[in-house]
Amino acid sequence: MPQRQLSLNVFVFPGGHHEAAWRHPDSDPTRVLDLGFYQDLARKAEAAKFDAVFFADGPALADNIRYAARFRLEPLTWLSALGAVTERIGLIGTASTTYYEPYNLARLFASLDHLSHGRAGWNIVTTSAAQAAQNFGLGEHPPHGDRYERAREFVEVVGKLWDSWADDAVLADAASGIYADTTRIHPIDHAGRHFRVRGPLNIPRTPQGRPVYIQAGASDDGRFFAAQYAEAIFTAHQTFASAQAFYADIKDRVAALGRRPEHVKILPGISPFIGSTQREAEALEAEFNALIQPEYSLTQLRNMTGLDLAGHDLDAPFPRHLIDTDTRFGVASRFKLIVDILDREKPTLRQLIQRLAGARGHYVFVGTPEKVADEIEHWFVNGAADGFNVMPPSLTGGLDAFIDHVLPILRRRGLFRTDYAGRTLRDHYGLPRPEVPSLAEVRASA
C-alpha cells in the first residue's frame, strides 16, 4: 500500500489571514481587486502541487471594513477566472444554503466543474452573519436549527439535480442527428418543506459526477450534517487534543452512517509564521501584531462572543465572568473555542485579540520550517488531521515561505506529493466518483 499523504489546500484571503496583513510591507493592498494577483497565486499553488485553492464567502459586508480589507469577491466568478489559467489544482468556493436557491447553485457549480474539467468543490455553509437576512428580504436571520434543516433538504435537491442526467445521456451522434438520449434525462419532481423543484438540470452530468462536498460547521448540528454529506471538513482547533477529539468523533459518526471514514478528509486550518530561527519567526508575528487596530479586533470579538468591550483596559485580565456559556453567540464552534482559550490560558484582553488576529480562531503556529513540518506531521500521523488548510498570514510572502521551506521537508518525509496523480479534485483527495442512481431508484426515493 502507498504511504498515506497529506491533503493541503491554500485558503486565500485578500491580503492574508492576519487581520493587519494589509498594513504590512509584505502586502500590497492595491492588488486585492486585481485578477492577475489571484491568478498568479493559483499558478504558484498549482506548481507546488496543492490539492486546491479555497475561497470563503459571506453575503453581507463586515461591520469592520473601516479597518481591514474584508470585502467579499463572489467565489464562482473568482474560481472560474483561476480555472482558466490552471489545469490541475482544485477550485473550492463557499455558497450558502440559506441565501441561494438549489437550481441556481446546481447550475453554477456544474458549470465550474465542466469548464475546469472536474476540479470544483462546494463549501456548504448555512451563513452565520445575521445581517445577511436584510440583504435578501428577510425580517430576521433564521435560527441555527432551522438553517441546518433547510441545508439538508437543499443538498438533497442539488444532488438530485446533478444526477438528473445519466453519464451516457449525451450521444453527440452527428450521423443520426441525435445529441442526447432523453430517456437518460429525467425531472426530479422534488416537493419538500422548503423547496419544490421539477428539474431536470439544464447541464449534463459533470466530470466528477458532482463537485466535492465540503463543510465547515463544528456545532452538534454541523457535525451531524458533515457526517451525512461532507467529503472534506474544514475545521478550527487551537490544540492537538481538541483536533484529535473532533477527528475521532467525526470518523465514528461517518462509520455509524455506513460511510467509509477515509472518504471524509478532515482539514484543520493552520496559519504559520515561518522564520529561519525561532526568534526570527516570533519577531515576524510580533511585527504583524504591532499593526493590529483594537477597534477592528474588538468588533470581531463582539461578533463571536456578544460582548462589547470597547473601553476595557486591553492589558487587564479578560472579564470571563461576563460570558454566558449557556447562551451561545455567533458561530457556535468559534464561541466554544474562545471560551476554551479563556479557561485554559486566562489571557488579558490584548493577548486574546492578538491570539485571534492571526486567523480568526484557526491554529497560528510560530516556528522554523522544521518545526512547522513537525507539527503538521504530528497531527497527521496521530489522528488529528488528514491534511490542512494552509492560511498564509500574508500574501504573497506567507505562501512563498511555506512553499519554499516547509513543503520540501514534507516531501523528504514522504508526506506530500511531488506531482499530481490525477486531474480532478476527487483524484487529489482520493475520493470515489459517485454513480448516478437508476431511474427506478430515483422514482422509488421520490
Short mmCIF file of N, CA and C in Angstrom, two decimals, residues 337-415:
data_model
loop_
_atom_site.label_atom_id
_atom_site.label_comp_id
_atom_site.label_asym_id
_atom_site.label_seq_id
_atom_site.Cartn_x
_atom_site.Cartn_y
_atom_site.Cartn_z
N LEU A 337 -14.46 27.78 21.11
CA LEU A 337 -13.01 27.90 21.01
C LEU A 337 -12.49 29.03 21.88
N ILE A 338 -13.19 30.17 21.86
CA ILE A 338 -12.77 31.31 22.67
C ILE A 338 -12.91 31.01 24.15
N VAL A 339 -14.02 30.40 24.52
CA VAL A 339 -14.22 30.04 25.93
C VAL A 339 -13.12 29.09 26.40
N ASP A 340 -12.74 28.15 25.54
CA ASP A 340 -11.67 27.22 25.90
C ASP A 340 -10.34 27.95 26.10
N ILE A 341 -10.03 28.92 25.24
CA ILE A 341 -8.80 29.70 25.41
C ILE A 341 -8.83 30.45 26.74
N LEU A 342 -9.96 31.07 27.05
CA LEU A 342 -10.07 31.84 28.28
C LEU A 342 -9.88 30.95 29.50
N ASP A 343 -10.49 29.79 29.49
CA ASP A 343 -10.41 28.90 30.65
C ASP A 343 -9.04 28.23 30.77
N ARG A 344 -8.39 27.99 29.64
CA ARG A 344 -7.10 27.30 29.66
C ARG A 344 -5.94 28.25 29.94
N GLU A 345 -5.99 29.45 29.35
CA GLU A 345 -4.82 30.33 29.38
C GLU A 345 -5.01 31.59 30.21
N LYS A 346 -6.27 31.96 30.48
CA LYS A 346 -6.57 33.15 31.28
C LYS A 346 -5.81 34.39 30.76
N PRO A 347 -6.01 34.75 29.52
CA PRO A 347 -5.26 35.85 28.92
C PRO A 347 -5.83 37.21 29.29
N THR A 348 -5.03 38.24 29.05
CA THR A 348 -5.56 39.60 29.05
C THR A 348 -6.37 39.79 27.78
N LEU A 349 -7.10 40.90 27.72
CA LEU A 349 -7.86 41.19 26.52
C LEU A 349 -6.92 41.35 25.32
N ARG A 350 -5.79 42.04 25.51
CA ARG A 350 -4.85 42.23 24.42
C ARG A 350 -4.29 40.88 23.93
N GLN A 351 -3.95 40.02 24.85
CA GLN A 351 -3.44 38.70 24.46
C GLN A 351 -4.47 37.90 23.68
N LEU A 352 -5.74 38.03 24.08
CA LEU A 352 -6.77 37.30 23.36
C LEU A 352 -6.95 37.83 21.95
N ILE A 353 -7.02 39.15 21.79
CA ILE A 353 -7.24 39.68 20.44
C ILE A 353 -6.03 39.42 19.55
N GLN A 354 -4.83 39.38 20.13
CA GLN A 354 -3.67 39.00 19.33
C GLN A 354 -3.75 37.54 18.92
N ARG A 355 -4.25 36.72 19.81
CA ARG A 355 -4.39 35.29 19.51
C ARG A 355 -5.37 35.07 18.36
N LEU A 356 -6.43 35.86 18.34
CA LEU A 356 -7.46 35.70 17.31
C LEU A 356 -7.14 36.45 16.03
N ALA A 357 -6.22 37.43 16.10
CA ALA A 357 -5.92 38.26 14.94
C ALA A 357 -5.28 37.48 13.82
N GLY A 358 -4.53 36.43 14.18
CA GLY A 358 -3.78 35.71 13.17
C GLY A 358 -4.63 34.97 12.17
N ALA A 359 -5.74 34.37 12.60
CA ALA A 359 -6.54 33.57 11.67
C ALA A 359 -7.94 33.33 12.20
N ARG A 360 -8.50 34.28 12.97
CA ARG A 360 -9.89 34.22 13.41
C ARG A 360 -10.22 32.93 14.16
N GLY A 361 -9.29 32.44 14.94
CA GLY A 361 -9.55 31.25 15.73
C GLY A 361 -8.90 29.99 15.22
N HIS A 362 -8.38 30.01 13.99
CA HIS A 362 -7.61 28.88 13.50
C HIS A 362 -6.24 28.86 14.17
N TYR A 363 -5.54 27.75 14.01
CA TYR A 363 -4.29 27.50 14.71
C TYR A 363 -3.16 28.32 14.10
N VAL A 364 -2.61 29.23 14.89
CA VAL A 364 -1.43 30.01 14.48
C VAL A 364 -0.21 29.34 15.09
N PHE A 365 0.71 28.93 14.23
CA PHE A 365 1.92 28.27 14.70
C PHE A 365 3.13 29.10 14.30
N VAL A 366 4.04 29.31 15.23
CA VAL A 366 5.19 30.18 15.03
C VAL A 366 6.45 29.35 15.18
N GLY A 367 7.27 29.28 14.13
CA GLY A 367 8.48 28.49 14.26
C GLY A 367 9.28 28.39 12.98
N THR A 368 10.31 27.58 13.02
CA THR A 368 11.15 27.32 11.86
C THR A 368 10.43 26.38 10.91
N PRO A 369 10.88 26.28 9.67
CA PRO A 369 10.26 25.33 8.73
C PRO A 369 10.23 23.90 9.29
N GLU A 370 11.31 23.49 9.96
CA GLU A 370 11.36 22.15 10.52
C GLU A 370 10.28 21.96 11.58
N LYS A 371 10.09 22.97 12.44
CA LYS A 371 9.09 22.85 13.49
C LYS A 371 7.67 22.87 12.92
N VAL A 372 7.45 23.68 11.89
CA VAL A 372 6.13 23.69 11.24
C VAL A 372 5.85 22.31 10.65
N ALA A 373 6.83 21.74 9.96
CA ALA A 373 6.66 20.41 9.38
C ALA A 373 6.45 19.36 10.47
N ASP A 374 7.18 19.48 11.57
CA ASP A 374 6.99 18.54 12.69
C ASP A 374 5.56 18.59 13.22
N GLU A 375 5.03 19.80 13.37
CA GLU A 375 3.68 19.95 13.92
C GLU A 375 2.64 19.38 12.96
N ILE A 376 2.80 19.66 11.68
CA ILE A 376 1.88 19.10 10.68
C ILE A 376 1.94 17.57 10.70
N GLU A 377 3.13 17.03 10.75
CA GLU A 377 3.28 15.57 10.77
C GLU A 377 2.68 14.97 12.04
N HIS A 378 2.89 15.64 13.18
CA HIS A 378 2.37 15.14 14.45
C HIS A 378 0.85 15.01 14.40
N TRP A 379 0.17 16.04 13.93
CA TRP A 379 -1.28 16.00 13.83
C TRP A 379 -1.72 14.93 12.82
N PHE A 380 -0.99 14.82 11.72
CA PHE A 380 -1.37 13.93 10.63
C PHE A 380 -1.25 12.46 11.02
N VAL A 381 -0.15 12.09 11.67
CA VAL A 381 0.08 10.66 11.94
C VAL A 381 -0.56 10.20 13.25
N ASN A 382 -1.09 11.13 14.03
CA ASN A 382 -1.66 10.78 15.34
C ASN A 382 -3.15 11.05 15.44
N GLY A 383 -3.85 10.98 14.31
CA GLY A 383 -5.30 11.01 14.33
C GLY A 383 -5.92 12.34 14.69
N ALA A 384 -5.33 13.44 14.18
CA ALA A 384 -5.93 14.75 14.39
C ALA A 384 -6.25 15.47 13.08
N ALA A 385 -5.71 14.98 11.97
CA ALA A 385 -5.93 15.65 10.68
C ALA A 385 -5.59 14.70 9.54
N ASP A 386 -6.28 14.89 8.40
CA ASP A 386 -5.92 14.22 7.15
C ASP A 386 -5.12 15.15 6.26
N GLY A 387 -4.97 16.37 6.69
CA GLY A 387 -4.27 17.41 5.95
C GLY A 387 -4.63 18.74 6.57
N PHE A 388 -4.37 19.82 5.85
CA PHE A 388 -4.59 21.15 6.41
C PHE A 388 -5.04 22.13 5.34
N ASN A 389 -5.79 23.12 5.78
CA ASN A 389 -6.00 24.35 5.04
C ASN A 389 -4.88 25.29 5.44
N VAL A 390 -3.96 25.55 4.54
CA VAL A 390 -2.85 26.45 4.84
C VAL A 390 -3.33 27.88 4.65
N MET A 391 -3.21 28.68 5.71
CA MET A 391 -3.76 30.03 5.76
C MET A 391 -2.61 31.02 5.93
N PRO A 392 -1.97 31.45 4.84
CA PRO A 392 -0.81 32.33 4.96
C PRO A 392 -1.16 33.62 5.69
N PRO A 393 -0.34 34.02 6.68
CA PRO A 393 -0.64 35.28 7.39
C PRO A 393 -0.65 36.47 6.45
N SER A 394 0.20 36.41 5.41
CA SER A 394 0.24 37.48 4.43
C SER A 394 0.41 36.87 3.04
N LEU A 395 0.04 37.66 2.04
CA LEU A 395 0.21 37.22 0.66
C LEU A 395 0.97 38.31 -0.09
N THR A 396 2.07 37.90 -0.70
CA THR A 396 2.37 36.53 -1.04
C THR A 396 3.44 35.90 -0.14
N GLY A 397 4.04 36.71 0.73
CA GLY A 397 5.19 36.25 1.50
C GLY A 397 4.94 35.01 2.33
N GLY A 398 3.78 34.94 3.00
CA GLY A 398 3.48 33.79 3.85
C GLY A 398 3.34 32.51 3.05
N LEU A 399 2.77 32.61 1.85
CA LEU A 399 2.64 31.43 0.99
C LEU A 399 4.01 31.03 0.44
N ASP A 400 4.81 32.01 0.03
CA ASP A 400 6.14 31.71 -0.50
C ASP A 400 6.98 30.97 0.54
N ALA A 401 6.93 31.42 1.79
CA ALA A 401 7.73 30.79 2.84
C ALA A 401 7.32 29.33 3.04
N PHE A 402 6.02 29.06 2.99
CA PHE A 402 5.55 27.68 3.16
C PHE A 402 5.99 26.81 1.99
N ILE A 403 5.82 27.32 0.78
CA ILE A 403 6.18 26.55 -0.41
C ILE A 403 7.68 26.29 -0.47
N ASP A 404 8.47 27.33 -0.19
CA ASP A 404 9.92 27.23 -0.37
C ASP A 404 10.62 26.45 0.74
N HIS A 405 10.05 26.50 1.94
CA HIS A 405 10.80 25.97 3.09
C HIS A 405 10.12 24.81 3.83
N VAL A 406 8.79 24.74 3.81
CA VAL A 406 8.11 23.66 4.54
C VAL A 406 7.80 22.48 3.62
N LEU A 407 7.28 22.75 2.44
CA LEU A 407 6.93 21.65 1.54
C LEU A 407 8.12 20.73 1.21
N PRO A 408 9.33 21.26 0.99
CA PRO A 408 10.45 20.34 0.73
C PRO A 408 10.69 19.36 1.88
N ILE A 409 10.49 19.79 3.11
CA ILE A 409 10.67 18.90 4.26
C ILE A 409 9.59 17.83 4.26
N LEU A 410 8.35 18.22 4.03
CA LEU A 410 7.26 17.25 3.99
C LEU A 410 7.47 16.24 2.87
N ARG A 411 8.00 16.70 1.75
CA ARG A 411 8.27 15.76 0.64
C ARG A 411 9.40 14.80 0.97
N ARG A 412 10.43 15.30 1.62
CA ARG A 412 11.52 14.40 2.00
C ARG A 412 11.04 13.30 2.95
N ARG A 413 10.03 13.62 3.73
CA ARG A 413 9.47 12.64 4.67
C ARG A 413 8.41 11.76 4.02
N GLY A 414 8.15 11.97 2.74
CA GLY A 414 7.16 11.16 2.05
C GLY A 414 5.73 11.49 2.40
N LEU A 415 5.50 12.71 2.93
CA LEU A 415 4.17 13.08 3.42
C LEU A 415 3.35 13.88 2.42
#
